[in-house]
């Protein structure tokens, strides 16, 4: 058996202290996450972040930076995920957009509201990304180098 990490992206979109979150079904229950998902073949990490945000929230976004790169091993299945968490600016909402299967809705929540909903987090990564962002962690998009 070959161990293989899963490459994922997440997008942190903040508007006046509220963060764009996704309420989705996972294992038969509703959980909260940033707009996030797996890197698809032949796309850049930045393209994946923009695509996943639109597919899960109906929002067009413009990535402006990177909060961090995180490793997380899910206790439920032992899978290790490498998450690149982007910072993005919300550009335009498409309320008619058909969200991905399993996505219940997009929600704008403050950090305090998220803390009150801790039992609904998909993983601890959501608050870690938000706290790193609030602590001023900002890296240039140039951190991501294109393939040769």
PDB file of C-alpha atoms in Angstrom:
ATOM      1  CA  UNK A   1       0.000   0.000   0.000  1.00  0.00           C
ATOM      2  CA  UNK A   2       1.367   3.402  -0.994  1.00  0.00           C
ATOM      3  CA  UNK A   3       0.830   6.365   1.329  1.00  0.00           C
ATOM      4  CA  UNK A   4      -0.344   9.387  -0.598  1.00  0.00           C
ATOM      5  CA  UNK A   5      -1.337  12.817   0.739  1.00  0.00           C
ATOM      6  CA  UNK A   6      -4.337  14.580  -0.740  1.00  0.00           C
ATOM      7  CA  UNK A   7      -3.749  18.094  -2.089  1.00  0.00           C
ATOM      8  CA  UNK A   8      -6.560  20.475  -1.203  1.00  0.00           C
ATOM      9  CA  UNK A   9      -7.263  24.185  -1.332  1.00  0.00           C
ATOM     10  CA  UNK A  10      -9.427  26.371   0.875  1.00  0.00           C
ATOM     11  CA  UNK A  11     -10.488  29.978   0.492  1.00  0.00           C
ATOM     12  CA  UNK A  12     -10.776  32.443   3.339  1.00  0.00           C
ATOM     13  CA  UNK A  13     -13.085  35.292   2.343  1.00  0.00           C
ATOM     14  CA  UNK A  14     -13.674  37.986   4.981  1.00  0.00           C
ATOM     15  CA  UNK A  15     -16.170  40.839   4.869  1.00  0.00           C
ATOM     16  CA  UNK A  16     -16.401  43.172   7.874  1.00  0.00           C
ATOM     17  CA  UNK A  17     -15.455  40.470  10.377  1.00  0.00           C
ATOM     18  CA  UNK A  18     -17.625  37.780   8.817  1.00  0.00           C
ATOM     19  CA  UNK A  19     -16.175  34.789   6.994  1.00  0.00           C
ATOM     20  CA  UNK A  20     -17.682  32.954   4.035  1.00  0.00           C
ATOM     21  CA  UNK A  21     -18.378  29.402   5.148  1.00  0.00           C
ATOM     22  CA  UNK A  22     -19.975  26.377   3.570  1.00  0.00           C
ATOM     23  CA  UNK A  23     -22.560  24.208   5.269  1.00  0.00           C
ATOM     24  CA  UNK A  24     -22.268  20.755   3.737  1.00  0.00           C
ATOM     25  CA  UNK A  25     -23.284  17.173   4.370  1.00  0.00           C
ATOM     26  CA  UNK A  26     -20.487  14.872   5.525  1.00  0.00           C
ATOM     27  CA  UNK A  27     -21.223  11.428   6.888  1.00  0.00           C
ATOM     28  CA  UNK A  28     -24.938  12.195   7.083  1.00  0.00           C
ATOM     29  CA  UNK A  29     -24.622  15.370   9.152  1.00  0.00           C
ATOM     30  CA  UNK A  30     -24.310  19.071   8.403  1.00  0.00           C
ATOM     31  CA  UNK A  31     -20.809  20.472   8.988  1.00  0.00           C
ATOM     32  CA  UNK A  32     -19.097  23.829   8.433  1.00  0.00           C
ATOM     33  CA  UNK A  33     -15.984  24.379   6.358  1.00  0.00           C
ATOM     34  CA  UNK A  34     -14.336  27.077   4.318  1.00  0.00           C
ATOM     35  CA  UNK A  35     -15.009  26.701   0.602  1.00  0.00           C
ATOM     36  CA  UNK A  36     -12.538  23.911  -0.080  1.00  0.00           C
ATOM     37  CA  UNK A  37     -11.785  20.905  -2.215  1.00  0.00           C
ATOM     38  CA  UNK A  38      -9.286  18.826  -4.084  1.00  0.00           C
ATOM     39  CA  UNK A  39      -6.929  19.977  -6.779  1.00  0.00           C
ATOM     40  CA  UNK A  40      -8.099  18.702 -10.176  1.00  0.00           C
ATOM     41  CA  UNK A  41      -5.755  17.488 -12.927  1.00  0.00           C
ATOM     42  CA  UNK A  42      -4.262  20.235 -15.103  1.00  0.00           C
ATOM     43  CA  UNK A  43      -5.252  23.168 -12.871  1.00  0.00           C
ATOM     44  CA  UNK A  44      -3.172  25.418 -10.680  1.00  0.00           C
ATOM     45  CA  UNK A  45      -3.747  25.717  -6.953  1.00  0.00           C
ATOM     46  CA  UNK A  46      -5.088  29.238  -7.476  1.00  0.00           C
ATOM     47  CA  UNK A  47      -7.511  28.063 -10.176  1.00  0.00           C
ATOM     48  CA  UNK A  48      -8.702  25.291  -7.855  1.00  0.00           C
ATOM     49  CA  UNK A  49      -9.413  27.788  -5.065  1.00  0.00           C
ATOM     50  CA  UNK A  50     -11.452  30.026  -7.385  1.00  0.00           C
ATOM     51  CA  UNK A  51     -13.353  27.046  -8.847  1.00  0.00           C
ATOM     52  CA  UNK A  52     -14.139  25.448  -5.488  1.00  0.00           C
ATOM     53  CA  UNK A  53     -15.371  28.747  -4.033  1.00  0.00           C
ATOM     54  CA  UNK A  54     -17.751  29.288  -6.943  1.00  0.00           C
ATOM     55  CA  UNK A  55     -18.969  25.674  -6.937  1.00  0.00           C
ATOM     56  CA  UNK A  56     -19.647  25.659  -3.197  1.00  0.00           C
ATOM     57  CA  UNK A  57     -20.896  29.215  -2.562  1.00  0.00           C
ATOM     58  CA  UNK A  58     -21.898  30.845  -5.850  1.00  0.00           C
ATOM     59  CA  UNK A  59     -19.301  33.598  -5.281  1.00  0.00           C
ATOM     60  CA  UNK A  60     -16.680  34.741  -7.766  1.00  0.00           C
ATOM     61  CA  UNK A  61     -13.515  35.593  -5.859  1.00  0.00           C
ATOM     62  CA  UNK A  62     -10.112  37.069  -6.540  1.00  0.00           C
ATOM     63  CA  UNK A  63      -7.247  35.470  -4.598  1.00  0.00           C
ATOM     64  CA  UNK A  64      -5.050  38.111  -2.965  1.00  0.00           C
ATOM     65  CA  UNK A  65      -2.671  36.033  -0.850  1.00  0.00           C
ATOM     66  CA  UNK A  66      -2.040  32.877   1.117  1.00  0.00           C
ATOM     67  CA  UNK A  67      -2.645  32.401   4.824  1.00  0.00           C
ATOM     68  CA  UNK A  68      -0.632  29.199   5.087  1.00  0.00           C
ATOM     69  CA  UNK A  69      -0.011  25.619   4.074  1.00  0.00           C
ATOM     70  CA  UNK A  70      -1.304  23.024   6.515  1.00  0.00           C
ATOM     71  CA  UNK A  71      -1.050  19.279   7.044  1.00  0.00           C
ATOM     72  CA  UNK A  72      -4.017  17.543   8.607  1.00  0.00           C
ATOM     73  CA  UNK A  73      -4.649  13.853   9.207  1.00  0.00           C
ATOM     74  CA  UNK A  74      -8.360  13.179   9.521  1.00  0.00           C
ATOM     75  CA  UNK A  75      -9.082  11.061  12.587  1.00  0.00           C
ATOM     76  CA  UNK A  76     -12.152   9.572  10.870  1.00  0.00           C
ATOM     77  CA  UNK A  77     -10.216   7.873   8.062  1.00  0.00           C
ATOM     78  CA  UNK A  78      -6.472   8.445   8.625  1.00  0.00           C
ATOM     79  CA  UNK A  79      -6.122  10.329   5.322  1.00  0.00           C
ATOM     80  CA  UNK A  80      -3.527  13.119   5.316  1.00  0.00           C
ATOM     81  CA  UNK A  81      -4.495  16.332   3.579  1.00  0.00           C
ATOM     82  CA  UNK A  82      -2.192  19.149   2.543  1.00  0.00           C
ATOM     83  CA  UNK A  83      -4.268  22.327   2.508  1.00  0.00           C
ATOM     84  CA  UNK A  84      -3.230  25.555   0.857  1.00  0.00           C
ATOM     85  CA  UNK A  85      -5.420  28.251   2.381  1.00  0.00           C
ATOM     86  CA  UNK A  86      -5.901  31.274   0.130  1.00  0.00           C
ATOM     87  CA  UNK A  87      -7.117  34.728   1.079  1.00  0.00           C
ATOM     88  CA  UNK A  88      -9.603  36.089  -1.442  1.00  0.00           C
ATOM     89  CA  UNK A  89     -11.804  39.085  -2.060  1.00  0.00           C
ATOM     90  CA  UNK A  90     -15.479  38.476  -2.873  1.00  0.00           C
ATOM     91  CA  UNK A  91     -16.302  39.945  -6.289  1.00  0.00           C
ATOM     92  CA  UNK A  92     -19.788  38.906  -7.320  1.00  0.00           C
ATOM     93  CA  UNK A  93     -22.483  36.606  -6.015  1.00  0.00           C
ATOM     94  CA  UNK A  94     -24.519  34.416  -8.373  1.00  0.00           C
ATOM     95  CA  UNK A  95     -27.597  33.502  -6.278  1.00  0.00           C
ATOM     96  CA  UNK A  96     -28.948  31.318  -9.094  1.00  0.00           C
ATOM     97  CA  UNK A  97     -25.749  29.212  -9.250  1.00  0.00           C
ATOM     98  CA  UNK A  98     -26.375  25.485  -8.705  1.00  0.00           C
ATOM     99  CA  UNK A  99     -24.112  24.548  -5.784  1.00  0.00           C
ATOM    100  CA  UNK A 100     -22.224  21.245  -5.691  1.00  0.00           C
ATOM    101  CA  UNK A 101     -24.055  18.142  -4.542  1.00  0.00           C
ATOM    102  CA  UNK A 102     -23.930  17.857  -0.777  1.00  0.00           C
ATOM    103  CA  UNK A 103     -23.635  21.610  -0.243  1.00  0.00           C
ATOM    104  CA  UNK A 104     -26.555  22.927   1.780  1.00  0.00           C
ATOM    105  CA  UNK A 105     -25.766  26.645   1.692  1.00  0.00           C
ATOM    106  CA  UNK A 106     -23.166  29.358   2.059  1.00  0.00           C
ATOM    107  CA  UNK A 107     -23.108  31.270   5.350  1.00  0.00           C
ATOM    108  CA  UNK A 108     -21.294  34.393   6.559  1.00  0.00           C
ATOM    109  CA  UNK A 109     -20.198  33.906  10.174  1.00  0.00           C
ATOM    110  CA  UNK A 110     -18.018  35.780  12.651  1.00  0.00           C
ATOM    111  CA  UNK A 111     -15.265  34.014  14.559  1.00  0.00           C
ATOM    112  CA  UNK A 112     -17.406  34.149  17.706  1.00  0.00           C
ATOM    113  CA  UNK A 113     -20.344  32.571  15.887  1.00  0.00           C
ATOM    114  CA  UNK A 114     -18.032  29.826  14.602  1.00  0.00           C
ATOM    115  CA  UNK A 115     -16.730  29.183  18.115  1.00  0.00           C
ATOM    116  CA  UNK A 116     -20.312  28.707  19.309  1.00  0.00           C
ATOM    117  CA  UNK A 117     -20.791  26.121  16.517  1.00  0.00           C
ATOM    118  CA  UNK A 118     -17.601  24.135  17.266  1.00  0.00           C
ATOM    119  CA  UNK A 119     -19.430  20.777  17.195  1.00  0.00           C
ATOM    120  CA  UNK A 120     -20.347  21.490  13.570  1.00  0.00           C
ATOM    121  CA  UNK A 121     -16.792  22.064  12.264  1.00  0.00           C
ATOM    122  CA  UNK A 122     -15.611  19.693   9.577  1.00  0.00           C
ATOM    123  CA  UNK A 123     -12.112  20.000  11.051  1.00  0.00           C
ATOM    124  CA  UNK A 124      -9.999  22.151  13.339  1.00  0.00           C
ATOM    125  CA  UNK A 125      -8.358  23.611  10.223  1.00  0.00           C
ATOM    126  CA  UNK A 126     -11.156  26.142   9.746  1.00  0.00           C
ATOM    127  CA  UNK A 127     -10.428  28.019  12.972  1.00  0.00           C
ATOM    128  CA  UNK A 128      -6.669  27.619  12.593  1.00  0.00           C
ATOM    129  CA  UNK A 129      -6.799  29.322   9.175  1.00  0.00           C
ATOM    130  CA  UNK A 130      -9.023  32.106  10.525  1.00  0.00           C
ATOM    131  CA  UNK A 131      -6.816  32.659  13.571  1.00  0.00           C
ATOM    132  CA  UNK A 132      -3.671  32.753  11.437  1.00  0.00           C
ATOM    133  CA  UNK A 133      -5.368  35.301   9.169  1.00  0.00           C
ATOM    134  CA  UNK A 134      -6.494  37.420  12.119  1.00  0.00           C
ATOM    135  CA  UNK A 135      -2.936  37.255  13.528  1.00  0.00           C
ATOM    136  CA  UNK A 136      -1.704  38.860  10.301  1.00  0.00           C
ATOM    137  CA  UNK A 137      -0.352  35.829   8.476  1.00  0.00           C
ATOM    138  CA  UNK A 138      -0.220  36.940   4.843  1.00  0.00           C
ATOM    139  CA  UNK A 139       1.972  35.506   2.123  1.00  0.00           C
ATOM    140  CA  UNK A 140       2.232  36.587  -1.471  1.00  0.00           C
ATOM    141  CA  UNK A 141       0.610  34.522  -4.211  1.00  0.00           C
ATOM    142  CA  UNK A 142       4.157  34.286  -5.576  1.00  0.00           C
ATOM    143  CA  UNK A 143       4.747  31.671  -2.877  1.00  0.00           C
ATOM    144  CA  UNK A 144       3.044  29.280  -5.319  1.00  0.00           C
ATOM    145  CA  UNK A 145       5.502  28.571  -8.114  1.00  0.00           C
ATOM    146  CA  UNK A 146       4.157  27.323 -11.460  1.00  0.00           C
ATOM    147  CA  UNK A 147       5.350  23.993 -12.783  1.00  0.00           C
ATOM    148  CA  UNK A 148       8.205  24.092 -15.262  1.00  0.00           C
TER     149      UNK A 148
END
